[in-house]
Amino acid sequence: MRRNTTNVVLLGSTGSIGVQTLDVLARLSQSGRESRVVALSARTNDTLLGEQIQATSPQVVSLSDPAGAQRLRRRFPGVTVLDGEDGPAKLASLDDVRIVVNAIVGAAGLSATLAALSRGRTVALANKESLVTGGELVRDALATAGGRLLPIDSEHSALLQCLDGGRRDDVRRLILTASGGPFLGMERAARAAVTAADALRHPTWSMGKRITIDSATLVNKAFEVIEAHYLFDVPYERISVLIHPASIVHSLVEFLDGSIIAQAATHDMRIPIQYALTYPERVDTGLPRLDLTELDRLEFRRLDEEEFPAFGTVLAAAREGKSAPAAVNAADEVLVSRFLRGDLPFDGLARGLALALEGWRAEFGGREQPLALADVQSADRWARAFAGAFDF
Ligand code: MG
């Protein structure tokens, strides 16, 4: 193996972040930053995974779907193909890996994050559910095995950059920005009638379906508050959210002396992906640049929590801690898929989440000391059943 070559494991390679990560790795190689993709994982898309195998020649891949995995084995006899749900965690534990990019969508990403961190690896984390559902477990794994977590989420990449502008002890608060989604300022009655197609039209970012719906309810922003809490070890009362429709300033840090340091860039996820891969260095790989003179105005508004009731529910779950955020996350995953199928009105999302949290308190409240992965998984299962049966 050549020196100076970074060995990368990419989990969730066929999703939006996975595809963009491969683009960034190719750009970095062209800029003299050699990397080698040693492993890829996907859930069901064996067609795209097959193309990625041809392009990157990994030693081992994992596809959750056994039938698709069998097709890949026939096509690529020289590549080890794992199947089943534990494939990503196995890839995250491979030897001689510099960085594990976790771009898995959903709660399934947690076990891979824990596997990588427990071996002292660096994890570039796009799977926010790792911190939302298992923040306490991730924190313990970081403390015991000496691994490192670098955020791929744009807001947290911004916070990481802003925090370098001062001492951690001098931070007054973290400020996450939120676009507010497509229904910002819409009347309550009109909001109740919006369809999945309306909600999938995000004003600034192009993303996966679930995260786009979660941006319209601000559930995604509440998840990002939880992420920030665990990534930077800042208490919830010192993390706030500002509505910033243009999504140009990705987040800010206010210091004790009144200085606010902000990070701005064009909204292209490849920028935070690349920063996580090259941290703390910066490389010009020809990604789009922000022209400040083209900006009309930069507007910041207070978040009206009554306009976004699901936001407060997720944060209430965060303050409960233990498996409450895992339950709310699982409920949200199911509620969003029901909304996308037309099986639930838009305001059913917030209502369903509030009832799921109430149900969690009755079912699990105060019983998990300390939290284990099995607790997270059983709260997840319970919440999925609850949200699947919930009748608006
Ligand atoms: Mg984000």
Tab-separated table of C-alpha atoms and ligand atoms in Angstrom:
chain	number	residue	atom	x	y	z
A	1	MET	CA	0.000	0.000	0.000
A	2	ARG	CA	1.357	3.424	-0.926
A	3	ARG	CA	2.199	5.854	1.812
A	4	ASN	CA	0.139	9.016	2.012
A	5	THR	CA	-2.826	7.134	0.646
A	6	THR	CA	-5.891	7.514	2.820
A	7	ASN	CA	-7.890	4.302	3.164
A	8	VAL	CA	-11.577	5.111	3.283
A	9	VAL	CA	-14.607	3.000	4.164
A	10	LEU	CA	-17.785	4.531	2.755
A	11	LEU	CA	-21.044	3.357	4.312
A	12	GLY	CA	-24.257	4.297	2.539
A	13	SER	CA	-22.448	4.856	-0.761
A	14	THR	CA	-25.529	4.923	-3.020
A	15	GLY	CA	-27.375	7.674	-1.142
A	16	SER	CA	-27.073	11.398	-1.797
A	17	ILE	CA	-24.137	11.957	0.599
A	18	GLY	CA	-22.441	8.716	-0.463
A	19	VAL	CA	-22.470	9.691	-4.134
A	20	GLN	CA	-21.166	13.174	-3.319
A	21	THR	CA	-18.430	11.681	-1.113
A	22	LEU	CA	-17.143	9.652	-4.069
A	23	ASP	CA	-17.121	12.841	-6.148
A	24	VAL	CA	-15.084	14.625	-3.452
A	25	LEU	CA	-12.632	11.692	-3.199
A	26	ALA	CA	-12.114	11.831	-6.979
A	27	ARG	CA	-11.514	15.597	-6.795
A	28	LEU	CA	-9.053	15.155	-3.938
A	29	SER	CA	-7.157	12.518	-5.946
A	30	GLN	CA	-6.896	14.960	-8.843
A	31	SER	CA	-5.473	17.499	-6.394
A	32	GLY	CA	-2.754	15.057	-5.336
A	33	ARG	CA	-4.570	13.689	-2.268
A	34	GLU	CA	-4.602	9.993	-3.052
A	35	SER	CA	-7.266	7.969	-1.333
A	36	ARG	CA	-8.318	4.391	-1.677
A	37	VAL	CA	-11.872	3.224	-1.148
A	38	VAL	CA	-11.397	-0.122	0.597
A	39	ALA	CA	-15.073	-0.841	1.307
A	40	LEU	CA	-18.538	0.313	0.281
A	41	SER	CA	-21.966	-0.450	1.700
A	42	ALA	CA	-25.517	0.075	0.493
A	43	ARG	CA	-28.951	-1.177	1.468
A	44	THR	CA	-30.672	-2.303	-1.725
A	45	ASN	CA	-29.317	-0.495	-4.813
A	46	ASP	CA	-27.050	-3.169	-6.305
A	47	THR	CA	-27.101	-1.481	-9.738
A	48	LEU	CA	-25.456	1.718	-8.523
A	49	LEU	CA	-23.240	-0.181	-6.085
A	50	GLY	CA	-22.048	-2.280	-9.047
A	51	GLU	CA	-21.063	0.893	-10.930
A	52	GLN	CA	-19.249	2.164	-7.849
A	53	ILE	CA	-17.368	-1.144	-7.508
A	54	GLN	CA	-16.184	-0.762	-11.102
A	55	ALA	CA	-15.097	2.827	-10.500
A	56	THR	CA	-13.312	2.367	-7.158
A	57	SER	CA	-12.269	-1.340	-6.915
A	58	PRO	CA	-12.951	-1.918	-3.192
A	59	GLN	CA	-11.835	-5.159	-1.532
A	60	VAL	CA	-15.137	-5.746	0.189
A	61	VAL	CA	-18.688	-4.434	-0.084
A	62	SER	CA	-21.899	-5.004	1.809
A	63	LEU	CA	-25.462	-4.972	0.530
A	64	SER	CA	-28.255	-5.549	3.047
A	65	ASP	CA	-30.466	-7.172	0.435
A	66	PRO	CA	-29.338	-10.845	0.010
A	67	ALA	CA	-30.681	-11.243	-3.558
A	68	GLY	CA	-28.822	-8.158	-4.777
A	69	ALA	CA	-25.702	-9.292	-2.918
A	70	GLN	CA	-25.854	-12.610	-4.789
A	71	ARG	CA	-26.028	-10.757	-8.124
A	72	LEU	CA	-22.922	-8.739	-7.155
A	73	ARG	CA	-21.017	-11.926	-6.197
A	74	ARG	CA	-21.646	-13.314	-9.664
A	75	ARG	CA	-20.563	-10.083	-11.373
A	76	PHE	CA	-17.494	-9.403	-9.207
A	77	PRO	CA	-15.902	-12.705	-8.184
A	78	GLY	CA	-12.790	-10.879	-6.890
A	79	VAL	CA	-14.743	-8.770	-4.394
A	80	THR	CA	-15.965	-10.044	-1.026
A	81	VAL	CA	-19.696	-9.301	-0.817
A	82	LEU	CA	-21.377	-9.358	2.597
A	83	ASP	CA	-25.122	-9.249	3.070
A	84	GLY	CA	-27.540	-8.716	5.958
A	85	GLU	CA	-27.939	-5.900	8.427
A	86	ASP	CA	-24.591	-6.232	10.218
A	87	GLY	CA	-22.459	-5.691	7.085
A	88	PRO	CA	-21.805	-1.962	7.694
A	89	ALA	CA	-20.596	-2.566	11.265
A	90	LYS	CA	-18.206	-5.239	9.949
A	91	LEU	CA	-16.822	-2.860	7.318
A	92	ALA	CA	-16.447	-0.144	9.961
A	93	SER	CA	-14.209	-2.531	11.928
A	94	LEU	CA	-11.782	-3.334	9.075
A	95	ASP	CA	-8.044	-2.951	9.753
A	96	ASP	CA	-5.800	-0.251	8.255
A	97	VAL	CA	-8.599	2.218	7.705
A	98	ARG	CA	-7.934	5.940	8.185
A	99	ILE	CA	-11.483	7.194	8.001
A	100	VAL	CA	-14.971	5.701	8.041
A	101	VAL	CA	-17.561	7.863	6.287
A	102	ASN	CA	-20.956	6.990	7.736
A	103	ALA	CA	-23.587	8.202	5.253
A	104	ILE	CA	-26.161	5.573	6.160
A	105	VAL	CA	-29.688	6.968	6.356
A	106	GLY	CA	-31.585	6.225	9.555
A	107	ALA	CA	-31.157	4.505	12.894
A	108	ALA	CA	-29.345	1.580	11.251
A	109	GLY	CA	-26.215	3.782	11.189
A	110	LEU	CA	-25.613	3.703	14.950
A	111	SER	CA	-24.060	0.247	15.243
A	112	ALA	CA	-21.517	1.067	12.506
A	113	THR	CA	-20.532	4.325	14.235
A	114	LEU	CA	-20.063	2.473	17.532
A	115	ALA	CA	-18.062	-0.292	15.814
A	116	ALA	CA	-15.680	2.238	14.228
A	117	LEU	CA	-15.262	4.374	17.355
A	118	SER	CA	-14.722	1.376	19.618
A	119	ARG	CA	-11.670	0.588	17.450
A	120	GLY	CA	-10.399	4.154	17.771
A	121	ARG	CA	-11.227	5.144	14.196
A	122	THR	CA	-12.017	8.564	12.803
A	123	VAL	CA	-15.638	8.718	11.708
A	124	ALA	CA	-16.868	11.363	9.278
A	125	LEU	CA	-20.471	11.394	10.318
A	126	ALA	CA	-23.375	12.209	8.041
A	127	ASN	CA	-25.643	9.742	9.861
A	128	LYS	CA	-27.141	12.124	12.413
A	129	GLU	CA	-29.222	9.299	13.889
A	130	SER	CA	-26.015	7.953	15.449
A	131	LEU	CA	-26.019	10.943	17.786
A	132	VAL	CA	-29.782	11.423	17.952
A	133	THR	CA	-30.563	7.840	18.949
A	134	GLY	CA	-27.333	6.832	20.653
A	135	GLY	CA	-25.593	10.051	21.701
A	136	GLU	CA	-24.816	8.728	25.176
A	137	LEU	CA	-23.354	5.501	23.750
A	138	VAL	CA	-21.271	7.396	21.181
A	139	ARG	CA	-19.945	9.697	23.901
A	140	ASP	CA	-18.883	6.669	25.969
A	141	ALA	CA	-17.206	5.012	22.951
A	142	LEU	CA	-15.269	8.214	22.208
A	143	ALA	CA	-14.115	8.489	25.819
A	144	THR	CA	-12.912	4.890	26.089
A	145	ALA	CA	-11.310	4.132	22.696
A	146	GLY	CA	-9.862	7.493	21.619
A	147	GLY	CA	-11.614	7.665	18.253
A	148	ARG	CA	-12.662	10.907	16.641
A	149	LEU	CA	-15.885	12.231	15.201
A	150	LEU	CA	-15.969	14.800	12.391
A	151	PRO	CA	-19.320	16.174	11.267
A	152	ILE	CA	-20.498	16.100	7.668
A	153	ASP	CA	-23.727	17.977	8.364
A	154	SER	CA	-23.291	21.530	6.994
A	155	GLU	CA	-24.292	23.246	10.253
A	156	HIS	CA	-21.921	21.200	12.371
A	157	SER	CA	-19.095	21.560	9.910
A	158	ALA	CA	-19.695	25.310	10.256
A	159	LEU	CA	-19.671	25.100	14.066
A	160	LEU	CA	-16.422	23.126	14.007
A	161	GLN	CA	-14.842	25.843	11.876
A	162	CYS	CA	-16.208	28.688	14.009
A	163	LEU	CA	-15.097	27.027	17.252
A	164	ASP	CA	-11.515	27.177	16.008
A	165	GLY	CA	-11.838	30.963	16.411
A	166	GLY	CA	-11.606	30.859	20.194
A	167	ARG	CA	-11.251	28.787	23.350
A	168	ARG	CA	-14.038	26.360	24.220
A	169	ASP	CA	-14.303	27.913	27.691
A	170	ASP	CA	-15.056	31.270	26.087
A	171	VAL	CA	-18.067	30.075	24.080
A	172	ARG	CA	-21.353	31.668	25.104
A	173	ARG	CA	-23.601	29.769	22.712
A	174	LEU	CA	-23.835	27.839	19.485
A	175	ILE	CA	-26.308	29.188	16.929
A	176	LEU	CA	-27.604	26.798	14.278
A	177	THR	CA	-29.272	28.281	11.239
A	178	ALA	CA	-32.420	26.812	9.687
A	179	SER	CA	-33.894	27.632	6.303
A	180	GLY	CA	-37.382	27.239	7.781
A	181	GLY	CA	-38.391	24.922	4.958
A	182	PRO	CA	-40.985	25.549	2.247
A	183	PHE	CA	-43.868	26.444	4.599
A	184	LEU	CA	-42.202	29.182	6.640
A	185	GLY	CA	-44.804	31.769	7.680
A	186	MET	CA	-47.725	29.797	6.227
A	187	GLU	CA	-51.056	29.937	8.104
A	188	ARG	CA	-51.832	26.938	10.292
A	189	ALA	CA	-54.888	25.866	8.245
A	190	ALA	CA	-53.023	26.035	4.933
A	191	ARG	CA	-50.121	24.119	6.458
A	192	ALA	CA	-52.418	21.252	7.469
A	193	ALA	CA	-53.433	20.793	3.827
A	194	VAL	CA	-49.970	20.592	2.238
A	195	THR	CA	-49.063	17.463	0.303
A	196	ALA	CA	-45.895	15.418	0.080
A	197	ALA	CA	-45.109	17.032	-3.290
A	198	ASP	CA	-45.328	20.521	-1.720
A	199	ALA	CA	-43.065	19.477	1.124
A	200	LEU	CA	-40.481	17.899	-1.174
A	201	ARG	CA	-39.848	21.272	-2.817
A	202	HIS	CA	-37.121	22.486	-0.467
A	203	PRO	CA	-36.191	26.112	-1.146
A	204	THR	CA	-32.395	25.830	-0.985
A	205	TRP	CA	-31.040	22.322	-0.464
A	206	SER	CA	-31.535	19.246	-2.598
A	207	MET	CA	-31.604	16.241	-0.275
A	208	GLY	CA	-33.142	12.843	0.402
A	209	LYS	CA	-36.912	12.616	0.927
A	210	ARG	CA	-37.029	12.049	4.655
A	211	ILE	CA	-34.642	14.883	5.484
A	212	THR	CA	-36.612	17.218	3.209
A	213	ILE	CA	-39.835	16.486	5.104
A	214	ASP	CA	-37.940	16.754	8.391
A	215	SER	CA	-36.746	20.187	7.259
A	216	ALA	CA	-40.329	21.300	6.650
A	217	THR	CA	-41.332	20.313	10.225
A	218	LEU	CA	-37.977	21.450	11.706
A	219	VAL	CA	-37.579	17.970	13.194
A	220	ASN	CA	-34.288	17.881	11.304
A	221	LYS	CA	-33.167	21.077	13.066
A	222	ALA	CA	-34.067	19.653	16.476
A	223	PHE	CA	-32.040	16.536	15.591
A	224	GLU	CA	-29.175	18.869	14.701
A	225	VAL	CA	-29.387	20.512	18.125
A	226	ILE	CA	-28.933	17.036	19.641
A	227	GLU	CA	-26.020	16.393	17.270
A	228	ALA	CA	-24.364	19.666	18.288
A	229	HIS	CA	-24.868	18.864	21.972
A	230	TYR	CA	-22.949	15.582	21.675
A	231	LEU	CA	-20.367	16.674	19.075
A	232	PHE	CA	-19.222	19.749	20.982
A	233	ASP	CA	-20.275	18.900	24.547
A	234	VAL	CA	-22.386	22.041	24.955
A	235	PRO	CA	-25.538	21.950	27.159
A	236	TYR	CA	-28.908	22.325	25.426
A	237	GLU	CA	-29.625	25.702	27.026
A	238	ARG	CA	-26.605	27.147	25.231
A	239	ILE	CA	-27.623	25.980	21.740
A	240	SER	CA	-30.109	28.093	19.820
A	241	VAL	CA	-31.654	28.129	16.359
A	242	LEU	CA	-32.156	31.099	14.047
A	243	ILE	CA	-34.266	31.074	10.896
A	244	HIS	CA	-32.088	32.081	7.943
A	245	PRO	CA	-33.970	31.405	4.700
A	246	ALA	CA	-31.017	31.894	2.338
A	247	SER	CA	-28.966	29.030	3.910
A	248	ILE	CA	-25.711	30.856	3.211
A	249	VAL	CA	-24.500	31.246	6.792
A	250	HIS	CA	-24.430	27.640	7.958
A	251	SER	CA	-24.016	28.307	11.681
A	252	LEU	CA	-22.426	30.703	14.152
A	253	VAL	CA	-20.661	30.706	17.496
A	254	GLU	CA	-21.077	33.546	19.970
A	255	PHE	CA	-18.168	34.101	22.362
A	256	LEU	CA	-18.169	35.700	25.813
A	257	ASP	CA	-16.863	39.060	24.573
A	258	GLY	CA	-19.836	39.512	22.230
A	259	SER	CA	-18.032	38.446	19.067
A	260	ILE	CA	-19.969	36.179	16.756
A	261	ILE	CA	-18.039	34.054	14.277
A	262	ALA	CA	-20.031	32.744	11.325
A	263	GLN	CA	-19.208	30.323	8.511
A	264	ALA	CA	-20.606	30.954	5.049
A	265	ALA	CA	-20.383	28.974	1.825
A	266	THR	CA	-22.554	28.134	-1.110
A	267	HIS	CA	-25.048	25.353	-0.282
A	268	ASP	CA	-23.189	22.390	-1.674
A	269	MET	CA	-22.781	19.378	0.634
A	270	ARG	CA	-19.461	18.527	-0.976
A	271	ILE	CA	-17.872	21.414	0.950
A	272	PRO	CA	-18.600	19.978	4.440
A	273	ILE	CA	-17.869	16.461	3.143
A	274	GLN	CA	-14.458	17.558	1.940
A	275	TYR	CA	-13.701	19.454	5.153
A	276	ALA	CA	-14.356	16.288	7.166
A	277	LEU	CA	-12.045	14.310	4.861
A	278	THR	CA	-9.158	16.800	4.951
A	279	TYR	CA	-9.651	18.299	8.439
A	280	PRO	CA	-8.038	20.533	9.559
A	281	GLU	CA	-6.515	21.288	6.157
A	282	ARG	CA	-8.287	22.917	3.226
A	283	VAL	CA	-7.853	21.984	-0.408
A	284	ASP	CA	-8.980	23.729	-3.604
A	285	THR	CA	-10.740	21.020	-5.595
A	286	GLY	CA	-12.769	23.382	-7.757
A	287	LEU	CA	-16.003	23.238	-5.766
A	288	PRO	CA	-18.461	26.126	-6.302
A	289	ARG	CA	-17.553	29.321	-4.494
A	290	LEU	CA	-19.761	31.898	-2.852
A	291	ASP	CA	-19.955	35.306	-4.521
A	292	LEU	CA	-20.979	37.655	-1.715
A	293	THR	CA	-21.838	40.429	-4.171
A	294	GLU	CA	-24.567	38.254	-5.668
A	295	LEU	CA	-26.378	37.968	-2.345
A	296	ASP	CA	-29.479	40.021	-2.025
A	297	ARG	CA	-29.693	40.158	1.731
A	298	LEU	CA	-28.906	37.977	4.696
A	299	GLU	CA	-31.941	37.744	6.913
A	300	PHE	CA	-32.074	36.168	10.382
A	301	ARG	CA	-35.308	35.662	12.322
A	302	ARG	CA	-36.257	34.235	15.676
A	303	LEU	CA	-37.688	30.711	15.490
A	304	ASP	CA	-41.408	30.660	16.360
A	305	GLU	CA	-41.768	27.310	18.119
A	306	GLU	CA	-45.556	27.450	17.888
A	307	GLU	CA	-45.221	27.451	14.121
A	308	PHE	CA	-43.145	24.265	14.319
A	309	PRO	CA	-44.557	22.180	17.217
A	310	ALA	CA	-42.546	19.059	16.314
A	311	PHE	CA	-39.323	20.968	17.027
A	312	GLY	CA	-40.215	21.357	20.713
A	313	THR	CA	-41.284	17.715	21.021
A	314	VAL	CA	-37.933	16.438	19.754
A	315	LEU	CA	-36.063	18.764	22.123
A	316	ALA	CA	-38.238	17.622	25.024
A	317	ALA	CA	-37.208	14.063	24.142
A	318	ALA	CA	-33.580	15.183	24.031
A	319	ARG	CA	-33.828	16.577	27.546
A	320	GLU	CA	-35.419	13.316	28.756
A	321	GLY	CA	-32.322	11.592	27.358
A	322	LYS	CA	-31.887	7.798	27.511
A	323	SER	CA	-33.889	6.140	24.731
A	324	ALA	CA	-36.453	8.956	24.325
A	325	PRO	CA	-34.714	10.532	21.291
A	326	ALA	CA	-34.391	7.064	19.718
A	327	ALA	CA	-38.128	6.518	20.130
A	328	VAL	CA	-38.990	9.915	18.663
A	329	ASN	CA	-36.591	9.367	15.763
A	330	ALA	CA	-38.086	5.963	14.924
A	331	ALA	CA	-41.622	7.326	15.197
A	332	ASP	CA	-40.662	10.172	12.870
A	333	GLU	CA	-39.195	7.788	10.295
A	334	VAL	CA	-42.485	5.863	10.156
A	335	LEU	CA	-44.710	8.971	10.271
A	336	VAL	CA	-42.764	10.593	7.426
A	337	SER	CA	-43.088	7.512	5.238
A	338	ARG	CA	-46.826	7.445	5.970
A	339	PHE	CA	-47.073	11.134	5.039
A	340	LEU	CA	-45.179	10.474	1.797
A	341	ARG	CA	-47.684	7.712	0.973
A	342	GLY	CA	-50.567	10.128	1.563
A	343	ASP	CA	-51.601	8.145	4.631
A	344	LEU	CA	-51.238	11.050	7.089
A	345	PRO	CA	-51.829	14.822	6.867
A	346	PHE	CA	-48.890	17.170	7.384
A	347	ASP	CA	-49.940	18.196	10.897
A	348	GLY	CA	-50.238	14.492	11.764
A	349	LEU	CA	-46.430	14.438	11.869
A	350	ALA	CA	-46.185	16.785	14.867
A	351	ARG	CA	-49.202	15.242	16.588
A	352	GLY	CA	-47.856	11.710	16.131
A	353	LEU	CA	-44.467	12.692	17.552
A	354	ALA	CA	-46.009	14.293	20.633
A	355	LEU	CA	-48.076	11.157	21.318
A	356	ALA	CA	-45.031	8.949	20.720
A	357	LEU	CA	-43.094	10.879	23.372
A	358	GLU	CA	-46.015	10.576	25.801
A	359	GLY	CA	-46.181	6.864	25.082
A	360	TRP	CA	-42.426	6.498	25.587
A	361	ARG	CA	-42.682	8.117	29.030
A	362	ALA	CA	-45.361	5.624	30.069
A	363	GLU	CA	-43.521	2.639	28.587
A	364	PHE	CA	-39.834	3.349	29.299
A	365	GLY	CA	-39.535	6.519	31.427
A	366	GLY	CA	-36.880	6.308	34.144
A	367	ARG	CA	-36.044	2.643	33.597
A	368	GLU	CA	-32.744	2.657	31.693
A	369	GLN	CA	-29.708	3.072	33.973
A	370	PRO	CA	-27.297	3.242	32.223
A	371	LEU	CA	-28.424	3.187	28.607
A	372	ALA	CA	-27.427	0.156	26.495
A	373	LEU	CA	-27.667	-0.446	22.747
A	374	ALA	CA	-30.432	-2.978	23.448
A	375	ASP	CA	-32.505	-0.233	25.136
A	376	VAL	CA	-32.129	1.994	22.091
A	377	GLN	CA	-33.204	-0.857	19.850
A	378	SER	CA	-36.225	-1.808	21.913
A	379	ALA	CA	-37.424	1.823	22.135
A	380	ASP	CA	-36.933	2.037	18.360
A	381	ARG	CA	-39.061	-1.087	17.767
A	382	TRP	CA	-41.760	0.077	20.151
A	383	ALA	CA	-41.960	3.526	18.503
A	384	ARG	CA	-42.154	2.077	14.984
A	385	ALA	CA	-45.129	-0.065	15.978
A	386	PHE	CA	-46.737	2.906	17.737
A	387	ALA	CA	-46.285	5.258	14.766
A	388	GLY	CA	-47.449	2.632	12.290
A	389	ALA	CA	-50.718	2.179	14.183
A	390	PHE	CA	-51.249	5.839	15.079
A	391	ASP	CA	-54.558	7.102	13.674
A	392	PHE	CA	-54.855	10.810	13.083
B	1	MG	MG	-27.974	20.037	8.207
